[in-house]
mmCIF file of C-alpha atoms in Angstrom:
data_model
loop_
_atom_site.group_PDB
_atom_site.id
_atom_site.type_symbol
_atom_site.label_atom_id
_atom_site.label_comp_id
_atom_site.label_asym_id
_atom_site.label_seq_id
_atom_site.Cartn_x
_atom_site.Cartn_y
_atom_site.Cartn_z
ATOM 1 C CA UNK A 262 22.287 -110.545 -223.700
ATOM 2 C CA UNK A 263 22.181 -111.123 -220.100
ATOM 3 C CA UNK A 264 25.343 -112.608 -218.774
ATOM 4 C CA UNK A 265 25.369 -115.612 -216.052
ATOM 5 C CA UNK A 266 28.651 -116.577 -214.611
ATOM 6 C CA UNK A 267 29.190 -119.584 -211.946
ATOM 7 C CA UNK A 268 32.404 -119.720 -210.009
ATOM 8 C CA UNK A 269 33.672 -122.574 -212.214
ATOM 9 C CA UNK A 270 33.026 -120.015 -215.133
ATOM 10 C CA UNK A 271 34.902 -117.326 -213.344
ATOM 11 C CA UNK A 272 37.852 -119.259 -212.401
ATOM 12 C CA UNK A 273 38.290 -120.388 -216.207
ATOM 13 C CA UNK A 274 37.865 -116.957 -217.457
ATOM 14 C CA UNK A 275 40.810 -115.478 -215.143
ATOM 15 C CA UNK A 276 43.132 -118.171 -213.922
ATOM 16 C CA UNK A 277 43.686 -120.043 -217.347
ATOM 17 C CA UNK A 278 44.562 -116.549 -219.557
ATOM 18 C CA UNK A 279 48.362 -117.736 -219.701
ATOM 19 C CA UNK A 280 50.282 -121.014 -219.284
ATOM 20 C CA UNK A 281 47.508 -123.408 -220.760
ATOM 21 C CA UNK A 282 48.525 -126.917 -220.355
ATOM 22 C CA UNK A 283 50.588 -128.389 -223.240
ATOM 23 C CA UNK A 284 49.562 -131.856 -222.815
ATOM 24 C CA UNK A 285 47.302 -134.646 -224.473
ATOM 25 C CA UNK A 286 44.273 -133.765 -222.251
ATOM 26 C CA UNK A 287 44.583 -130.270 -221.058
ATOM 27 C CA UNK A 288 40.946 -129.843 -220.250
ATOM 28 C CA UNK A 289 41.191 -132.839 -218.101
ATOM 29 C CA UNK A 290 44.397 -131.289 -216.092
ATOM 30 C CA UNK A 291 42.044 -127.880 -215.754
ATOM 31 C CA UNK A 292 39.570 -130.070 -214.569
ATOM 32 C CA UNK A 293 41.563 -132.040 -211.886
ATOM 33 C CA UNK A 294 43.124 -128.681 -210.803
ATOM 34 C CA UNK A 295 39.646 -127.285 -209.941
ATOM 35 C CA UNK A 296 38.137 -130.437 -208.508
ATOM 36 C CA UNK A 297 35.423 -131.023 -211.320
ATOM 37 C CA UNK A 298 34.963 -133.650 -214.121
ATOM 38 C CA UNK A 299 36.310 -132.931 -217.385
ATOM 39 C CA UNK A 300 32.963 -132.625 -219.088
ATOM 40 C CA UNK A 301 32.230 -130.322 -216.875
ATOM 41 C CA UNK A 302 35.052 -127.602 -217.803
ATOM 42 C CA UNK A 303 34.284 -128.667 -221.741
ATOM 43 C CA UNK A 304 30.431 -127.693 -220.869
ATOM 44 C CA UNK A 305 31.622 -124.543 -219.022
ATOM 45 C CA UNK A 306 33.580 -123.139 -222.052
ATOM 46 C CA UNK A 307 31.347 -124.085 -224.694
ATOM 47 C CA UNK A 308 28.775 -121.993 -222.591
ATOM 48 C CA UNK A 309 31.460 -118.925 -222.443
ATOM 49 C CA UNK A 310 31.368 -119.240 -226.099
ATOM 50 C CA UNK A 311 28.056 -119.359 -226.651
ATOM 51 C CA UNK A 312 27.701 -116.222 -224.617
ATOM 52 C CA UNK A 313 30.648 -114.713 -226.477
ATOM 53 C CA UNK A 314 32.741 -114.105 -223.630
ATOM 54 C CA UNK A 315 35.797 -115.818 -225.117
ATOM 55 C CA UNK A 316 37.313 -115.195 -228.252
ATOM 56 C CA UNK A 317 39.132 -118.454 -228.031
ATOM 57 C CA UNK A 318 41.687 -120.493 -226.169
ATOM 58 C CA UNK A 319 44.702 -119.919 -228.162
ATOM 59 C CA UNK A 320 47.980 -117.664 -228.943
ATOM 60 C CA UNK A 321 49.096 -114.238 -228.819
ATOM 61 C CA UNK A 322 51.797 -113.840 -231.407
ATOM 62 C CA UNK A 323 54.213 -110.868 -230.757
ATOM 63 C CA UNK A 324 53.915 -108.387 -233.499
ATOM 64 C CA UNK A 325 56.833 -108.876 -236.390
ATOM 65 C CA UNK A 326 58.345 -112.307 -234.792
ATOM 66 C CA UNK A 327 56.752 -114.179 -237.437
ATOM 67 C CA UNK A 328 55.869 -112.653 -240.896
ATOM 68 C CA UNK A 329 55.055 -109.103 -241.012
ATOM 69 C CA UNK A 330 52.073 -107.016 -239.518
ATOM 70 C CA UNK A 331 50.944 -103.454 -239.070
ATOM 71 C CA UNK A 332 48.332 -101.285 -237.096
ATOM 72 C CA UNK A 333 46.617 -99.290 -240.151
ATOM 73 C CA UNK A 334 44.564 -96.232 -239.394
ATOM 74 C CA UNK A 335 41.999 -94.820 -242.194
ATOM 75 C CA UNK A 336 39.513 -91.594 -242.119
ATOM 76 C CA UNK A 337 36.100 -92.922 -243.347
ATOM 77 C CA UNK A 338 33.031 -90.833 -243.408
ATOM 78 C CA UNK A 339 30.532 -91.876 -240.540
ATOM 79 C CA UNK A 340 27.837 -92.945 -243.109
ATOM 80 C CA UNK A 341 30.257 -95.381 -245.112
ATOM 81 C CA UNK A 342 31.951 -96.548 -241.854
ATOM 82 C CA UNK A 343 30.177 -99.933 -241.321
ATOM 83 C CA UNK A 344 30.335 -100.976 -245.341
ATOM 84 C CA UNK A 345 34.085 -100.308 -245.236
ATOM 85 C CA UNK A 346 34.701 -101.919 -242.392
ATOM 86 C CA UNK A 347 32.922 -105.342 -243.464
ATOM 87 C CA UNK A 348 35.106 -105.136 -246.634
ATOM 88 C CA UNK A 349 38.381 -104.833 -244.397
ATOM 89 C CA UNK A 350 37.219 -107.532 -241.670
ATOM 90 C CA UNK A 351 36.653 -110.023 -245.070
ATOM 91 C CA UNK A 352 40.510 -109.995 -245.498
ATOM 92 C CA UNK A 353 41.908 -113.186 -243.656
ATOM 93 C CA UNK A 354 45.095 -111.190 -243.002
ATOM 94 C CA UNK A 355 42.949 -108.603 -240.921
ATOM 95 C CA UNK A 356 42.863 -109.667 -237.201
ATOM 96 C CA UNK A 357 41.668 -106.913 -235.154
ATOM 97 C CA UNK A 358 39.354 -104.170 -236.597
ATOM 98 C CA UNK A 359 38.034 -101.274 -234.470
ATOM 99 C CA UNK A 360 35.955 -98.044 -234.714
ATOM 100 C CA UNK A 361 37.551 -95.063 -232.403
ATOM 101 C CA UNK A 362 36.879 -91.852 -231.706
ATOM 102 C CA UNK A 363 39.056 -89.801 -233.716
ATOM 103 C CA UNK A 364 39.015 -88.076 -237.582
ATOM 104 C CA UNK A 365 40.988 -91.288 -237.967
ATOM 105 C CA UNK A 366 38.267 -93.406 -237.079
ATOM 106 C CA UNK A 367 39.048 -96.877 -238.326
ATOM 107 C CA UNK A 368 41.650 -99.121 -237.059
ATOM 108 C CA UNK A 369 42.915 -102.613 -238.008
ATOM 109 C CA UNK A 370 45.830 -104.702 -237.750
ATOM 110 C CA UNK A 371 46.929 -106.814 -240.566
ATOM 111 C CA UNK A 372 49.457 -109.407 -240.896
ATOM 112 C CA UNK A 373 51.167 -111.633 -243.686
ATOM 113 C CA UNK A 374 54.005 -114.187 -244.016
ATOM 114 C CA UNK A 375 56.369 -111.329 -245.480
ATOM 115 C CA UNK A 376 56.504 -107.604 -245.838
ATOM 116 C CA UNK A 377 55.973 -107.767 -249.316
ATOM 117 C CA UNK A 378 52.922 -109.825 -248.824
ATOM 118 C CA UNK A 379 51.441 -107.483 -246.309
ATOM 119 C CA UNK A 380 51.887 -104.319 -248.758
ATOM 120 C CA UNK A 381 50.382 -106.304 -251.733
ATOM 121 C CA UNK A 382 47.172 -106.820 -248.961
ATOM 122 C CA UNK A 383 47.364 -103.512 -247.859
ATOM 123 C CA UNK A 384 47.337 -102.076 -251.584
ATOM 124 C CA UNK A 385 44.207 -104.350 -252.291
ATOM 125 C CA UNK A 386 42.415 -103.152 -249.203
ATOM 126 C CA UNK A 387 43.070 -99.603 -250.357
ATOM 127 C CA UNK A 388 41.556 -100.480 -253.943
ATOM 128 C CA UNK A 389 38.345 -102.445 -252.469
ATOM 129 C CA UNK A 390 37.516 -99.504 -249.871
ATOM 130 C CA UNK A 391 38.724 -96.101 -252.115
ATOM 131 C CA UNK A 392 40.603 -95.213 -248.985
ATOM 132 C CA UNK A 393 44.141 -94.704 -247.974
ATOM 133 C CA UNK A 394 45.783 -96.803 -245.452
ATOM 134 C CA UNK A 395 47.944 -94.808 -243.030
ATOM 135 C CA UNK A 396 50.456 -97.518 -241.928
ATOM 136 C CA UNK A 397 51.856 -97.540 -238.534
ATOM 137 C CA UNK A 398 54.174 -100.748 -237.945
ATOM 138 C CA UNK A 399 55.675 -101.596 -234.653
ATOM 139 C CA UNK A 400 59.018 -99.924 -234.050
ATOM 140 C CA UNK A 401 59.299 -101.286 -230.154
ATOM 141 C CA UNK A 402 57.159 -102.886 -227.779
ATOM 142 C CA UNK A 403 57.499 -102.447 -224.285
ATOM 143 C CA UNK A 404 54.495 -104.467 -222.814
ATOM 144 C CA UNK A 405 52.615 -106.484 -225.162
ATOM 145 C CA UNK A 406 50.117 -108.910 -223.408
ATOM 146 C CA UNK A 407 46.429 -108.281 -223.394
ATOM 147 C CA UNK A 408 45.763 -110.690 -220.315
ATOM 148 C CA UNK A 409 44.414 -108.685 -217.034
ATOM 149 C CA UNK A 410 42.648 -109.839 -214.281
ATOM 150 C CA UNK A 411 39.075 -109.680 -214.032
ATOM 151 C CA UNK A 412 37.693 -107.920 -210.988
ATOM 152 C CA UNK A 413 35.500 -110.674 -209.877
ATOM 153 C CA UNK A 414 38.556 -112.754 -208.835
ATOM 154 C CA UNK A 415 41.697 -110.800 -207.829
ATOM 155 C CA UNK A 416 43.640 -107.673 -208.813
ATOM 156 C CA UNK A 417 47.109 -107.306 -210.284
ATOM 157 C CA UNK A 418 48.882 -106.691 -213.403
ATOM 158 C CA UNK A 419 48.968 -110.545 -214.371
ATOM 159 C CA UNK A 420 46.180 -113.257 -213.561
ATOM 160 C CA UNK A 421 47.283 -116.267 -211.368
ATOM 161 C CA UNK A 422 49.312 -118.991 -212.459
ATOM 162 C CA UNK A 423 47.481 -122.102 -211.194
ATOM 163 C CA UNK A 424 50.670 -124.312 -211.095
ATOM 164 C CA UNK A 425 49.982 -126.275 -214.416
ATOM 165 C CA UNK A 426 53.320 -125.764 -215.393
ATOM 166 C CA UNK A 427 54.995 -126.816 -218.716
ATOM 167 C CA UNK A 428 58.182 -128.608 -219.324
ATOM 168 C CA UNK A 429 60.988 -126.285 -219.734
ATOM 169 C CA UNK A 430 62.529 -125.819 -223.138
ATOM 170 C CA UNK A 431 65.960 -124.240 -223.794
ATOM 171 C CA UNK A 432 65.841 -120.975 -225.639
ATOM 172 C CA UNK A 433 67.685 -120.660 -228.842
ATOM 173 C CA UNK A 434 68.986 -117.759 -230.099
ATOM 174 C CA UNK A 435 67.070 -116.184 -233.515
ATOM 175 C CA UNK A 436 64.915 -119.533 -233.711
ATOM 176 C CA UNK A 437 63.528 -119.188 -237.140
ATOM 177 C CA UNK A 438 59.886 -120.982 -237.683
ATOM 178 C CA UNK A 439 59.360 -123.454 -240.251
ATOM 179 C CA UNK A 440 56.919 -124.203 -242.683
ATOM 180 C CA UNK A 441 55.357 -126.589 -240.537
ATOM 181 C CA UNK A 442 55.455 -124.356 -237.360
ATOM 182 C CA UNK A 443 53.632 -121.695 -239.725
ATOM 183 C CA UNK A 444 51.018 -124.055 -240.503
ATOM 184 C CA UNK A 445 50.429 -125.041 -236.953
ATOM 185 C CA UNK A 446 50.004 -121.295 -235.895
ATOM 186 C CA UNK A 447 47.522 -120.768 -238.672
ATOM 187 C CA UNK A 448 45.502 -123.902 -237.745
ATOM 188 C CA UNK A 449 45.334 -122.454 -234.143
ATOM 189 C CA UNK A 450 44.499 -119.138 -235.176
ATOM 190 C CA UNK A 451 40.804 -119.659 -234.427
ATOM 191 C CA UNK A 452 41.654 -121.351 -231.126
ATOM 192 C CA UNK A 453 41.752 -124.995 -229.507
ATOM 193 C CA UNK A 454 38.904 -127.390 -230.420
ATOM 194 C CA UNK A 455 36.885 -128.262 -227.042
ATOM 195 C CA UNK A 456 37.381 -131.728 -227.219
ATOM 196 C CA UNK A 457 39.194 -134.179 -224.929
ATOM 197 C CA UNK A 458 42.418 -134.304 -226.974
ATOM 198 C CA UNK A 459 42.314 -130.689 -228.828
ATOM 199 C CA UNK A 460 46.203 -131.009 -230.091
ATOM 200 C CA UNK A 461 45.295 -134.355 -231.418
ATOM 201 C CA UNK A 462 42.366 -132.523 -233.488
ATOM 202 C CA UNK A 463 44.512 -129.718 -234.717
ATOM 203 C CA UNK A 464 47.097 -132.113 -235.900
ATOM 204 C CA UNK A 465 44.607 -134.083 -238.442
ATOM 205 C CA UNK A 466 44.217 -130.925 -240.181
ATOM 206 C CA UNK A 467 47.710 -130.613 -241.078
ATOM 207 C CA UNK A 468 48.913 -133.932 -241.068
ATOM 208 C CA UNK A 469 50.964 -133.904 -237.746
ATOM 209 C CA UNK A 470 50.605 -136.106 -234.872
ATOM 210 C CA UNK A 471 49.517 -134.931 -231.521
ATOM 211 C CA UNK A 472 53.023 -135.490 -229.750
ATOM 212 C CA UNK A 473 54.681 -133.189 -232.568
ATOM 213 C CA UNK A 474 51.872 -130.640 -232.105
ATOM 214 C CA UNK A 475 52.682 -130.296 -228.099
ATOM 215 C CA UNK A 476 56.154 -130.140 -228.868
ATOM 216 C CA UNK A 477 55.933 -127.461 -231.409
ATOM 217 C CA UNK A 478 53.647 -125.431 -229.170
ATOM 218 C CA UNK A 479 55.921 -125.920 -226.540
ATOM 219 C CA UNK A 480 59.111 -124.791 -228.449
ATOM 220 C CA UNK A 481 57.428 -121.794 -230.303
ATOM 221 C CA UNK A 482 56.124 -120.597 -226.921
ATOM 222 C CA UNK A 483 59.532 -121.204 -225.168
ATOM 223 C CA UNK A 484 61.414 -119.352 -227.965
ATOM 224 C CA UNK A 485 58.777 -116.522 -227.236
ATOM 225 C CA UNK A 486 57.175 -116.606 -230.685
ATOM 226 C CA UNK A 487 53.979 -117.190 -229.032
ATOM 227 C CA UNK A 488 53.357 -114.789 -226.256
ATOM 228 C CA UNK A 489 51.067 -116.248 -224.268
ATOM 229 C CA UNK A 490 48.936 -119.421 -224.591
ATOM 230 C CA UNK A 491 45.465 -119.589 -222.768
ATOM 231 C CA UNK A 492 42.241 -118.132 -222.586
ATOM 232 C CA UNK A 493 41.623 -115.004 -224.899
ATOM 233 C CA UNK A 494 38.574 -113.264 -223.290
ATOM 234 C CA UNK A 495 36.240 -110.866 -224.923
ATOM 235 C CA UNK A 496 36.504 -108.076 -222.562
ATOM 236 C CA UNK A 497 33.844 -105.784 -223.591
ATOM 237 C CA UNK A 498 31.055 -108.185 -223.047
ATOM 238 C CA UNK A 499 32.556 -108.748 -219.956
ATOM 239 C CA UNK A 500 32.080 -105.296 -218.783
ATOM 240 C CA UNK A 501 35.396 -103.568 -220.021
ATOM 241 C CA UNK A 502 33.452 -101.187 -222.559
ATOM 242 C CA UNK A 503 35.679 -98.191 -221.813
ATOM 243 C CA UNK A 504 38.902 -98.949 -223.888
ATOM 244 C CA UNK A 505 41.307 -96.029 -224.676
ATOM 245 C CA UNK A 506 44.229 -96.096 -226.603
ATOM 246 C CA UNK A 507 46.454 -93.092 -225.826
ATOM 247 C CA UNK A 508 49.091 -91.769 -228.029
ATOM 248 C CA UNK A 509 51.530 -89.413 -227.365
ATOM 249 C CA UNK A 510 54.274 -87.199 -229.735
ATOM 250 C CA UNK A 511 57.331 -87.550 -227.279
ATOM 251 C CA UNK A 512 61.026 -86.792 -228.170
ATOM 252 C CA UNK A 513 62.445 -90.220 -229.660
ATOM 253 C CA UNK A 514 65.507 -90.046 -227.130
ATOM 254 C CA UNK A 515 62.711 -90.689 -224.259
ATOM 255 C CA UNK A 516 60.378 -93.023 -226.005
ATOM 256 C CA UNK A 517 61.931 -96.378 -224.485
ATOM 257 C CA UNK A 518 62.371 -94.653 -220.930
ATOM 258 C CA UNK A 519 58.654 -93.427 -220.773
ATOM 259 C CA UNK A 520 57.333 -96.475 -222.643
ATOM 260 C CA UNK A 521 59.149 -98.600 -219.589
ATOM 261 C CA UNK A 522 57.470 -96.016 -217.198
ATOM 262 C CA UNK A 523 54.046 -96.570 -218.686
ATOM 263 C CA UNK A 524 54.246 -100.298 -218.755
ATOM 264 C CA UNK A 525 54.449 -100.543 -215.027
ATOM 265 C CA UNK A 526 50.916 -99.606 -214.431
ATOM 266 C CA UNK A 527 48.798 -102.415 -213.793
ATOM 267 C CA UNK A 528 45.837 -101.091 -215.813
ATOM 268 C CA UNK A 529 47.937 -100.705 -219.222
ATOM 269 C CA UNK A 530 47.636 -103.724 -221.035
ATOM 270 C CA UNK A 531 49.787 -102.712 -224.063
ATOM 271 C CA UNK A 532 52.494 -100.065 -224.590
ATOM 272 C CA UNK A 533 54.720 -99.772 -227.895
ATOM 273 C CA UNK A 534 56.099 -97.352 -230.097
ATOM 274 C CA UNK A 535 55.300 -96.320 -233.785
ATOM 275 C CA UNK A 536 56.507 -94.298 -236.456
ATOM 276 C CA UNK A 537 55.077 -90.924 -236.881
ATOM 277 C CA UNK A 538 53.478 -89.951 -240.023
ATOM 278 C CA UNK A 539 52.798 -86.359 -241.308
ATOM 279 C CA UNK A 540 49.150 -86.834 -240.477
ATOM 280 C CA UNK A 541 49.639 -88.529 -237.199
ATOM 281 C CA UNK A 542 52.738 -86.926 -235.325
ATOM 282 C CA UNK A 543 52.600 -89.636 -232.455
ATOM 283 C CA UNK A 544 55.045 -92.123 -231.511
ATOM 284 C CA UNK A 545 54.158 -93.518 -228.007
ATOM 285 C CA UNK A 546 51.037 -95.702 -227.844
ATOM 286 C CA UNK A 547 49.530 -97.551 -224.507
ATOM 287 C CA UNK A 548 45.894 -99.158 -224.447
ATOM 288 C CA UNK A 549 44.210 -99.037 -221.144
ATOM 289 C CA UNK A 550 40.918 -101.254 -220.687
ATOM 290 C CA UNK A 551 38.331 -99.994 -217.897
ATOM 291 C CA UNK A 552 34.612 -100.403 -216.988
ATOM 292 C CA UNK A 553 33.716 -96.877 -217.423
ATOM 293 C CA UNK A 554 34.999 -93.945 -219.230
ATOM 294 C CA UNK A 555 35.376 -91.937 -216.012
ATOM 295 C CA UNK A 556 37.807 -94.500 -214.571
ATOM 296 C CA UNK A 557 39.750 -94.745 -217.447
ATOM 297 C CA UNK A 558 40.492 -91.093 -217.856
ATOM 298 C CA UNK A 559 41.203 -90.788 -213.897
ATOM 299 C CA UNK A 560 43.729 -93.663 -214.238
ATOM 300 C CA UNK A 561 45.364 -91.918 -217.541
ATOM 301 C CA UNK A 562 45.607 -88.706 -215.412
ATOM 302 C CA UNK A 563 47.415 -90.724 -212.396
ATOM 303 C CA UNK A 564 49.939 -92.157 -215.489
ATOM 304 C CA UNK A 565 50.365 -88.955 -217.213
ATOM 305 C CA UNK A 566 51.418 -87.097 -213.778
ATOM 306 C CA UNK A 567 53.357 -89.884 -212.462
ATOM 307 C CA UNK A 568 55.512 -90.307 -215.774
ATOM 308 C CA UNK A 569 55.636 -86.189 -216.488
ATOM 309 C CA UNK A 570 53.574 -86.880 -219.491
ATOM 310 C CA UNK A 571 51.442 -83.665 -219.265
ATOM 311 C CA UNK A 572 53.601 -81.485 -221.396
ATOM 312 C CA UNK A 573 53.405 -83.592 -224.660
ATOM 313 C CA UNK A 574 50.741 -83.421 -227.374
ATOM 314 C CA UNK A 575 48.416 -86.459 -226.989
ATOM 315 C CA UNK A 576 45.118 -87.874 -228.287
ATOM 316 C CA UNK A 577 42.964 -90.092 -226.569
ATOM 317 C CA UNK A 578 40.980 -92.753 -228.781
ATOM 318 C CA UNK A 579 37.959 -94.841 -227.074
ATOM 319 C CA UNK A 580 36.931 -97.465 -229.040
ATOM 320 C CA UNK A 581 33.316 -97.420 -230.274
ATOM 321 C CA UNK A 582 32.796 -100.595 -231.888
ATOM 322 C CA UNK A 583 34.642 -103.665 -232.440
ATOM 323 C CA UNK A 584 33.877 -105.415 -236.159
ATOM 324 C CA UNK A 585 36.579 -108.249 -235.718
ATOM 325 C CA UNK A 586 38.696 -110.135 -233.511
ATOM 326 C CA UNK A 587 40.844 -113.145 -233.805
ATOM 327 C CA UNK A 588 44.268 -114.411 -233.992
ATOM 328 C CA UNK A 589 46.629 -113.073 -236.346
ATOM 329 C CA UNK A 590 46.953 -115.692 -239.558
ATOM 330 C CA UNK A 591 50.530 -115.238 -240.952
ATOM 331 C CA UNK A 592 50.211 -118.404 -243.288
ATOM 332 C CA UNK A 593 46.737 -119.987 -244.327
ATOM 333 C CA UNK A 594 46.169 -123.505 -243.098
ATOM 334 C CA UNK A 595 46.598 -126.164 -246.108
ATOM 335 C CA UNK A 596 43.412 -127.388 -247.126
ATOM 336 C CA UNK A 597 42.614 -130.968 -245.999
ATOM 337 C CA UNK A 598 42.659 -133.597 -248.682
ATOM 338 C CA UNK A 599 39.578 -135.794 -248.894
ATOM 339 C CA UNK A 600 39.102 -138.910 -250.660
ATOM 340 C CA UNK A 601 36.772 -138.713 -253.771
ATOM 341 C CA UNK A 602 33.421 -140.948 -253.679
#
């Protein structure tokens, strides 16, 4: 598919990856900021969706802040990969599912309402596929965002904030989301609807009024349970096809220091620690998203030299195919009640 982007498309893709307006008419707020009509913004987002350039306008939830989640690796015979990936993607608890260049060639993320439920899901996946699931839960995160500027706009580690600031909310210690918070997060997993009052539309599905939806999302964001709220781009169709997950085996005593150093590089979009496994002795991970393989490898060489990583065993796993990409669902949304007749 040939991509056609207007200046409005580019601004919407780049400028609103975070701090999406938490107000009754957010698309109107974007329109006023950009000097266009609200209808033009809604039409532009609809076109971006049609061209499959936007995953959703929604929330990034940090791992294990709500419920439980884990990265999972599987070694699948190439001839069975598509069929196995399809079976795994059918599980609603699976939100990301990729093929990567390695003996462990299928990598997915699963999330559930509790650690026990997560293990139940993973056992069901193993039974459904007939392959063992290598569980690699998060130990520590150094940088998790997945928001990055697109090169048709400006460079830097963070997309610009456009001044549509939301009201500040005092942060609470050990804030625990209640069942209504979880229902709202489940409802928003596929993103905000493209309509003039999206928060009101979301609330209709879970018997929550617009003001409460906005308030709860504001609180969840302020408490860090939503990492960012905004436009989630599909980087591969936008030309960022050379995406590498790099893993190192480093001494546990150096993981935090090295993770902090790696996270400072503008081309790094994720950096975290995961446990070693007998079949996978790596504990430090990062993601580099780039337009071509040579650029990513050059950036990796720069990072490795600057951080003194050259002496540690590593693997570079470039992505080959994306089977599934959506927001995490920790609790299924309630089924709307409809009147009979």
